CSV table of C-alpha atoms in Angstrom, one decimal:
chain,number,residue,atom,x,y,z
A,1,UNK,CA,-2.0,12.3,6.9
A,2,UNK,CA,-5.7,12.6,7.5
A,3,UNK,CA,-8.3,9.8,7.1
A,4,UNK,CA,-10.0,11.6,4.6
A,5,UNK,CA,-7.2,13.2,2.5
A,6,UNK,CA,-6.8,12.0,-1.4
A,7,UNK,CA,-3.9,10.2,-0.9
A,8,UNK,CA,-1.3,10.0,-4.2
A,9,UNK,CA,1.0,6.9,-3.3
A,10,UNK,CA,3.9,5.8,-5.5
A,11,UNK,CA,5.7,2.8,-4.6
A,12,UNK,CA,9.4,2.6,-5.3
A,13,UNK,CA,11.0,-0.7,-5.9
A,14,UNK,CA,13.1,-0.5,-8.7
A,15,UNK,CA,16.2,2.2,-7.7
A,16,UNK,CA,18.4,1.6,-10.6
A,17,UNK,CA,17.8,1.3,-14.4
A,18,UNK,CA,18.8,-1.8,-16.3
A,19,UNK,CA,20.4,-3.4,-13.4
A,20,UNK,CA,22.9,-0.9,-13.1
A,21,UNK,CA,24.3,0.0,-9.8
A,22,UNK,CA,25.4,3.8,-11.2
A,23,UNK,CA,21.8,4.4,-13.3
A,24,UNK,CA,19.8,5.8,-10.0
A,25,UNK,CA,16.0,6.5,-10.4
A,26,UNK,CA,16.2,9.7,-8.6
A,27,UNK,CA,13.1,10.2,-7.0
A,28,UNK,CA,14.0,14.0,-7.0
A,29,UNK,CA,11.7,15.0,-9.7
A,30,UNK,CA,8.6,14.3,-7.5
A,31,UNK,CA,9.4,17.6,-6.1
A,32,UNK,CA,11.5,19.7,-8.3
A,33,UNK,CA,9.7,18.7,-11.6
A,34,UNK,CA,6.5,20.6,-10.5
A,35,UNK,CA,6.8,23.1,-8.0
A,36,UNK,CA,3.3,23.8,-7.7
A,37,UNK,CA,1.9,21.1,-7.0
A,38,UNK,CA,3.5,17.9,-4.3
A,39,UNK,CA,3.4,15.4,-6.7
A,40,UNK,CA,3.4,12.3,-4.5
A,41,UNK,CA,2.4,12.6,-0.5
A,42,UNK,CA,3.5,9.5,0.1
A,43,UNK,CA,6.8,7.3,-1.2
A,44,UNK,CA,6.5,3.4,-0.2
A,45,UNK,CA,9.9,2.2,-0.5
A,46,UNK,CA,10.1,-1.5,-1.4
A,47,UNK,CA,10.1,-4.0,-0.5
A,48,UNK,CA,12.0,-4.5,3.1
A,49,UNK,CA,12.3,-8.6,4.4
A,50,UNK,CA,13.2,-9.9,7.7
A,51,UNK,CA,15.5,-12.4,7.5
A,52,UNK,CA,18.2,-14.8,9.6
A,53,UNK,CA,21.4,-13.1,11.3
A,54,UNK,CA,23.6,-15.0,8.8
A,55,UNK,CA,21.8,-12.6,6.0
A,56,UNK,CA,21.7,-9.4,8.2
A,57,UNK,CA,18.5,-9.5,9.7
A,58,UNK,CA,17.3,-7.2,7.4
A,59,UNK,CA,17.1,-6.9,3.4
A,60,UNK,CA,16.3,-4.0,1.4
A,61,UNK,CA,15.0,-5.9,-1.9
A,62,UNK,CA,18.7,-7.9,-2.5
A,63,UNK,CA,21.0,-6.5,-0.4
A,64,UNK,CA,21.2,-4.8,3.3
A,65,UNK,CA,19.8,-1.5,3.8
A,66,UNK,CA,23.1,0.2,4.4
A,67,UNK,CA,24.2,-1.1,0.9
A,68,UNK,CA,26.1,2.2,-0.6
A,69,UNK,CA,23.9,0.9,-3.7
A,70,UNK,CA,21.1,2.4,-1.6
A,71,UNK,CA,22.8,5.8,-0.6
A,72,UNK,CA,20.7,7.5,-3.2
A,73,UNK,CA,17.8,6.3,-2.0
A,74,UNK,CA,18.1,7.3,1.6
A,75,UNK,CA,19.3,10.8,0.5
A,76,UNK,CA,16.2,11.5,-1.8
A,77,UNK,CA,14.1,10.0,0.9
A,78,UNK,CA,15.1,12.5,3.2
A,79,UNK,CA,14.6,15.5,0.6
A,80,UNK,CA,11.5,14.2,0.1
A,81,UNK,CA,10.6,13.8,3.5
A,82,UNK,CA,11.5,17.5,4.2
A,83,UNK,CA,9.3,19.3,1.5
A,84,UNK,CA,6.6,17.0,3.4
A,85,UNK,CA,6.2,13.7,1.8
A,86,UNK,CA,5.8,11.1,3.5
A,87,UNK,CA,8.2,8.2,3.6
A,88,UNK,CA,7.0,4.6,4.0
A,89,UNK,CA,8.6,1.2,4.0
A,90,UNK,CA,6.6,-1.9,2.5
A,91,UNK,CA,7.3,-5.0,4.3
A,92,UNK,CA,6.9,-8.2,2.8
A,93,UNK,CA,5.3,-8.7,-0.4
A,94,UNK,CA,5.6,-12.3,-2.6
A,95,UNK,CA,8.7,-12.9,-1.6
A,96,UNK,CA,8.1,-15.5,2.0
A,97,UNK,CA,9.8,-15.8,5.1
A,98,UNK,CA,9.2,-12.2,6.6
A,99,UNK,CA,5.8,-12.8,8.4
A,100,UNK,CA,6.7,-16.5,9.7
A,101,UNK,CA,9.6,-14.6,11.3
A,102,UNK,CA,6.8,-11.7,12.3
A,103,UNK,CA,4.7,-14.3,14.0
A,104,UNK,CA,5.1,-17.4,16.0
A,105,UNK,CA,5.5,-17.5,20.0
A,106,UNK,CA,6.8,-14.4,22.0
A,107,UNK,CA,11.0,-15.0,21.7
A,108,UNK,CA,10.8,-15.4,17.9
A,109,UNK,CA,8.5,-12.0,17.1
A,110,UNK,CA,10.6,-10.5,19.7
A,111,UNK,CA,13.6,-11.1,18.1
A,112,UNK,CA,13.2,-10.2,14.7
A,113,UNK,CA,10.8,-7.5,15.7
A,114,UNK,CA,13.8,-5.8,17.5
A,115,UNK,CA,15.9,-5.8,14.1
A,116,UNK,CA,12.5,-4.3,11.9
A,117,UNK,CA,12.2,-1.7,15.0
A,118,UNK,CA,15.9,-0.5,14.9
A,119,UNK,CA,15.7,-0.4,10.7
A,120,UNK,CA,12.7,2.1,11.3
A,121,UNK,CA,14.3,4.3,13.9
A,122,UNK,CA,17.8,4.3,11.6
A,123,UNK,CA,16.2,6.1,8.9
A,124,UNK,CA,13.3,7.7,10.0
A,125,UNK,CA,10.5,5.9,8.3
A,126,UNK,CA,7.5,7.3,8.5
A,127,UNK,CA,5.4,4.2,8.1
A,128,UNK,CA,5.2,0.7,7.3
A,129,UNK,CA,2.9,-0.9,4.4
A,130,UNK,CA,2.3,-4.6,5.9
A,131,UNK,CA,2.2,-6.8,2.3
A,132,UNK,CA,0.9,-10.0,3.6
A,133,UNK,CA,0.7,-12.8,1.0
A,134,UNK,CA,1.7,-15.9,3.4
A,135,UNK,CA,-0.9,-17.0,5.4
A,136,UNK,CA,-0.8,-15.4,9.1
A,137,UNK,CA,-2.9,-15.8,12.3
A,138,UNK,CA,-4.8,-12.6,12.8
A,139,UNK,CA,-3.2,-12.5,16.2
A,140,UNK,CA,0.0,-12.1,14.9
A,141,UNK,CA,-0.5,-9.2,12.7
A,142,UNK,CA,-2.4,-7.5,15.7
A,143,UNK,CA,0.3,-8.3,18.0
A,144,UNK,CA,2.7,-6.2,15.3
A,145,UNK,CA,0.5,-3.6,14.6
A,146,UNK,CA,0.0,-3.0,18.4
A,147,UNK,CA,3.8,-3.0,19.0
A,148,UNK,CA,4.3,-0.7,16.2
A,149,UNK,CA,1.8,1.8,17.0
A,150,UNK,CA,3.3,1.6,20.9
A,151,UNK,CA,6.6,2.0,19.9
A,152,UNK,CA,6.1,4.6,17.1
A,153,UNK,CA,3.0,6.6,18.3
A,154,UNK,CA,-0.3,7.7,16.7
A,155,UNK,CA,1.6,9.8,14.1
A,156,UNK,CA,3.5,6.8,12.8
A,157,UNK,CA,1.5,5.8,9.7
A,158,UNK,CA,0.2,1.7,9.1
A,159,UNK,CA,-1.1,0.5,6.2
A,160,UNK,CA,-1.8,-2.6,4.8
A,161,UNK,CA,-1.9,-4.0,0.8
A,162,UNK,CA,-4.3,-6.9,0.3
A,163,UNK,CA,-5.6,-7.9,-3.2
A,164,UNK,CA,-8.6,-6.2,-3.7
A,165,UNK,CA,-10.4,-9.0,-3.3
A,166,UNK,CA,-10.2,-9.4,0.4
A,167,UNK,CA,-11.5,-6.4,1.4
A,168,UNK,CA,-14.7,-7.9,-0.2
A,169,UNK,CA,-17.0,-10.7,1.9
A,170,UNK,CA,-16.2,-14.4,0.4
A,171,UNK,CA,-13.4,-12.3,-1.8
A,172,UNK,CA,-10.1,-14.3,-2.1
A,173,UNK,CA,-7.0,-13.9,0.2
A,174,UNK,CA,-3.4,-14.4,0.3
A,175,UNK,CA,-2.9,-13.2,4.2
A,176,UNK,CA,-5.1,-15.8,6.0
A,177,UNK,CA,-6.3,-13.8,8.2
A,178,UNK,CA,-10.1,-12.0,7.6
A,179,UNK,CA,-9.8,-8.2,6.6
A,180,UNK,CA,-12.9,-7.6,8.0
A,181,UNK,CA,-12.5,-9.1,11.5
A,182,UNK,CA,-8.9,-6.9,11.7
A,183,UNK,CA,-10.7,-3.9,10.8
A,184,UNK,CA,-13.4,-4.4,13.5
A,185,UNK,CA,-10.4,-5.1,16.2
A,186,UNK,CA,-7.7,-2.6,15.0
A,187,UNK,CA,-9.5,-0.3,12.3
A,188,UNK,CA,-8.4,2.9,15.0
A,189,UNK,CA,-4.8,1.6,14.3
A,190,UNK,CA,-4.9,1.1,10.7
A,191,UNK,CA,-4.9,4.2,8.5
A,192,UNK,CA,-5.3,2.9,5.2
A,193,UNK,CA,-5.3,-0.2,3.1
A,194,UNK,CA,-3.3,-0.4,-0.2
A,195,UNK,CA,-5.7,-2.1,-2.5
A,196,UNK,CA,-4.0,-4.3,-5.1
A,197,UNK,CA,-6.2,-4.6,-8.3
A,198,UNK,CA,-4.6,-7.2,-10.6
A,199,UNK,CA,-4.4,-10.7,-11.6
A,200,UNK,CA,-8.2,-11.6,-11.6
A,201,UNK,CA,-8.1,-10.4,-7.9
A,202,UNK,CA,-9.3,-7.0,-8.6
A,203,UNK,CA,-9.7,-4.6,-12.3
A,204,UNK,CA,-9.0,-1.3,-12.0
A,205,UNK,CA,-10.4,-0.5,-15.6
A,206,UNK,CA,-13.8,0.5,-13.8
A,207,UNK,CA,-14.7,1.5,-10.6
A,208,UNK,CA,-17.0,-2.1,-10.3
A,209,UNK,CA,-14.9,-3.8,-7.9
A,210,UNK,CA,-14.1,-0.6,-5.6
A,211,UNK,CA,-17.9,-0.5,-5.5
A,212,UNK,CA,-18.0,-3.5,-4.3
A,213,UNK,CA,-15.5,-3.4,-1.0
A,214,UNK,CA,-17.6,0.1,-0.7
A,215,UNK,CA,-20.8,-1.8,-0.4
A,216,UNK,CA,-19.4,-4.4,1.9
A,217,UNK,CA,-18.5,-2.0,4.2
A,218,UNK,CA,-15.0,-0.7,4.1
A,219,UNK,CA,-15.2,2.9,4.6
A,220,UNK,CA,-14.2,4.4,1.4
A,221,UNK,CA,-11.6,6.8,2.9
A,222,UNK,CA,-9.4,3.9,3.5
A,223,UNK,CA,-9.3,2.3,0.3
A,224,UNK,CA,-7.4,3.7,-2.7
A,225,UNK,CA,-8.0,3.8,-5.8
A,226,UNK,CA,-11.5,4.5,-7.5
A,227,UNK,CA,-14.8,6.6,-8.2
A,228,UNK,CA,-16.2,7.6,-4.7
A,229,UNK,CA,-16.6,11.1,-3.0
A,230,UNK,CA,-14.7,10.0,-0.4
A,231,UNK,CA,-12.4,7.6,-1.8
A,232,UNK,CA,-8.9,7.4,0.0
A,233,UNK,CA,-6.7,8.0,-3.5
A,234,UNK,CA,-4.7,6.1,-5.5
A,235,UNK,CA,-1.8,4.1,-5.5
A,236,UNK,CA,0.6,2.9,-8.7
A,237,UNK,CA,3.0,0.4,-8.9
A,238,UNK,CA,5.5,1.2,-9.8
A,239,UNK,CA,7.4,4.6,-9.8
A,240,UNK,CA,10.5,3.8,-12.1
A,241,UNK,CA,8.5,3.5,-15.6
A,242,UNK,CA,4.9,4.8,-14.9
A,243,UNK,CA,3.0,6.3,-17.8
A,244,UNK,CA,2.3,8.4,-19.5
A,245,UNK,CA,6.7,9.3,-19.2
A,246,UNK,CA,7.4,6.0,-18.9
A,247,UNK,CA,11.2,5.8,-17.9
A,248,UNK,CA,12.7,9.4,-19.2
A,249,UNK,CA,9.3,10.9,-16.9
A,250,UNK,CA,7.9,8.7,-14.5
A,251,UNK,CA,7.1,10.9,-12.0
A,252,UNK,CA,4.7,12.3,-14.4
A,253,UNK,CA,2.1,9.8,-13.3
A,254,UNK,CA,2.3,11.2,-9.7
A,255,UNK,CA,1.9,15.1,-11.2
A,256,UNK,CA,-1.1,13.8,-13.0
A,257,UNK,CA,-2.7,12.4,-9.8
A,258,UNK,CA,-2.5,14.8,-7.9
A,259,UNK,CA,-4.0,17.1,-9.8
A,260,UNK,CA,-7.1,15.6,-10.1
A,261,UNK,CA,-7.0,15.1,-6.5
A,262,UNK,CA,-6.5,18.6,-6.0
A,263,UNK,CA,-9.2,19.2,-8.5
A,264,UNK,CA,-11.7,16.8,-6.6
A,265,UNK,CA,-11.1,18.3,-3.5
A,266,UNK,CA,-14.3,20.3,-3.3
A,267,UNK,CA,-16.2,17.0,-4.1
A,268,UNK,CA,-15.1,15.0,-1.0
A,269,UNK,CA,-17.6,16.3,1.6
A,270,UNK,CA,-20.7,16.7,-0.3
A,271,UNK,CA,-23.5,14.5,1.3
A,272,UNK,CA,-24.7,11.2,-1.2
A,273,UNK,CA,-27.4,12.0,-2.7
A,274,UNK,CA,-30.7,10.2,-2.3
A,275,UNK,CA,-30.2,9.0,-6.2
A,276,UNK,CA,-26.8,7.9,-5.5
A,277,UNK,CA,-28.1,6.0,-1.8
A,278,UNK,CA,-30.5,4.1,-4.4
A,279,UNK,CA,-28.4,3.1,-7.1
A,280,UNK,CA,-25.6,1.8,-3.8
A,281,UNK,CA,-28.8,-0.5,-2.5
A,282,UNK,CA,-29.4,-1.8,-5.8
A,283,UNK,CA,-25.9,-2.5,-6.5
A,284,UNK,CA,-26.0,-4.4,-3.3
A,285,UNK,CA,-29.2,-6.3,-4.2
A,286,UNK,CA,-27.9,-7.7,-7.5
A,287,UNK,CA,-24.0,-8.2,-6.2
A,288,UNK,CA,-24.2,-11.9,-6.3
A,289,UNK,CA,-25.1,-12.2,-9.8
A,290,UNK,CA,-22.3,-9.6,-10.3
A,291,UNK,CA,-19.6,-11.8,-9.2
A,292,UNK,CA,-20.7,-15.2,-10.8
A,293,UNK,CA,-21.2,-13.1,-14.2
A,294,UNK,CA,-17.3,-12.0,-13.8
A,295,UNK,CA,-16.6,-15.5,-12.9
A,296,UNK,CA,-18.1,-17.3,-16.2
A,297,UNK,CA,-16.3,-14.0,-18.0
A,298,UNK,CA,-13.0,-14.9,-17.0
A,299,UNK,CA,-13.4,-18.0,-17.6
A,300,UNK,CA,-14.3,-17.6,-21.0
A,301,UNK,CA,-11.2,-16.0,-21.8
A,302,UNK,CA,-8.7,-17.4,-20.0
């Protein structure tokens, strides 16, 4: 995908309804349910861990990937993939161990990079979607990203899903590491960043906080989610029971996104207007008081 294309991205985490390992979420109706329009242009998979040799190496959620529980995800994948979505893997998430394992000295990322490799090569993943929330050296998630991008090649799509908050200066962060300074090193490398807007670490309900990564400096094409001409698009969590169809529709969420995308299209490459370039500075300006008035807020309620 392009840096500046409206990006609809629907993570997939939950494959089977009520626990059951015979009630798939197909992921078919992305594609069949509205032929006119490609509902989702990119499916994030989740969430994959590296783990020990005595566990497989690699996890897929609870079980290996090659699980036959997982057959109907692989085969849905790869429909998806040929009508020209594009199929990602998220690594890591809340669940720890993966980026310890990812890090440390040269034998121990080389190791269980090898296994993380071969998963990506055995079923033709598109991309990974690096979910850092354990603290990690910034060198080690260059080192990975460099690898990947070596291996994998400039088509081979990176992404990474920080709370919303650290993609602001000061903002909290669960990865350690500073968003900014890996942007500055490896922002060629990095095509977009999932922004997670949730738990006091981000609201969604108005574009506020994506104004504020904007006016920090993040370029807005690489963020999702928001009100921007050149905002990167949005991504939902997750695809199983999204409104408005909930769990008999949930790709209906998807249809309705990329609609508007589509219907935005013509806005993406107007120039900001002088108006707009004024009411950004003063934004700026008065950001500080922003933040401690959202601070005494939620305190008050919680």
């Amino acid at each position: 995908m392009q840096a500046t294309d409206h990006r609809v991205v629907v993570y997939y985490q939950t494959t089977h309804y009520n626990g059951s390992a015979t009630n798939d979420v197909s992921l078919l109706p992305l594609i069949n349910s509205q032929p006119e329009v490609l509902t989702a242009h990119v499916l994030l998979i989740g969430a994959i861990h590296v783990v020990t040799e005595e566990q497989g190496w690699m996890r897929l959620n609870d079980y290996t990937p090659d699980n036959p529980i997982f057959d109907h995800v692989w085969s849905d994948a790869a429909v998806l993939q040929a009508a020209g979505v594009a199929v990602m893997v998220m690594v890591g998430g809340a669940a720890p161990g993966s980026w310890p394992r990812l890090g440390g000295d040269e034998a121990n990322f080389e190791l269980y990079y090898g296994h993380l490799r071969d998963f990506v090569g055995t079923y033709n993943i598109h991309g990974l979607d690096l979910d850092v929330e354990q603290s990690m050296p910034l060198s080690d998630i260059i080192r990975l990203i460099d690898r990947l991008r070596a291996n994998f090649g400039d088509d081979f799509i990176i992404s990474l899903a920080p709370v919303a908050s650290a993609l602001t200066e000061g903002g909290g962060n669960l990865s350690g590491f500073n968003y900014f300074e890996l942007e500055a090193q490896r922002g060629s490398s990095i095509d977009f960043y999932n922004g997670q807007f949730y738990y006091g670490r981000g609201d969604a309900s108005s574009a506020a906080d994506y104004e504020d990564i904007i006016d920090d400096g993040f370029p807005a094409e690489k963020v999702l989610t928001a009100e921007n001409p050149t905002f990167g698009g949005v991504a939902g969590w997750e695809y199983f029971n999204s409104l408005p169809g909930g769990d008999n529709a949930p790709w209906e969420w998807a249809a309705w996104m990329a609609d508007a995308m589509e219907s935005d299209a013509s806005v993406v490459k107007r120039e900001i207007s002088s108006t707009e370039k004024l009411r950004r500075a003063v934004r700026k300006e008065y950001k500080p008081l922003r933040r401690e008035a959202k601070h005494v807020y939620r305190n008050y309620i919680a």
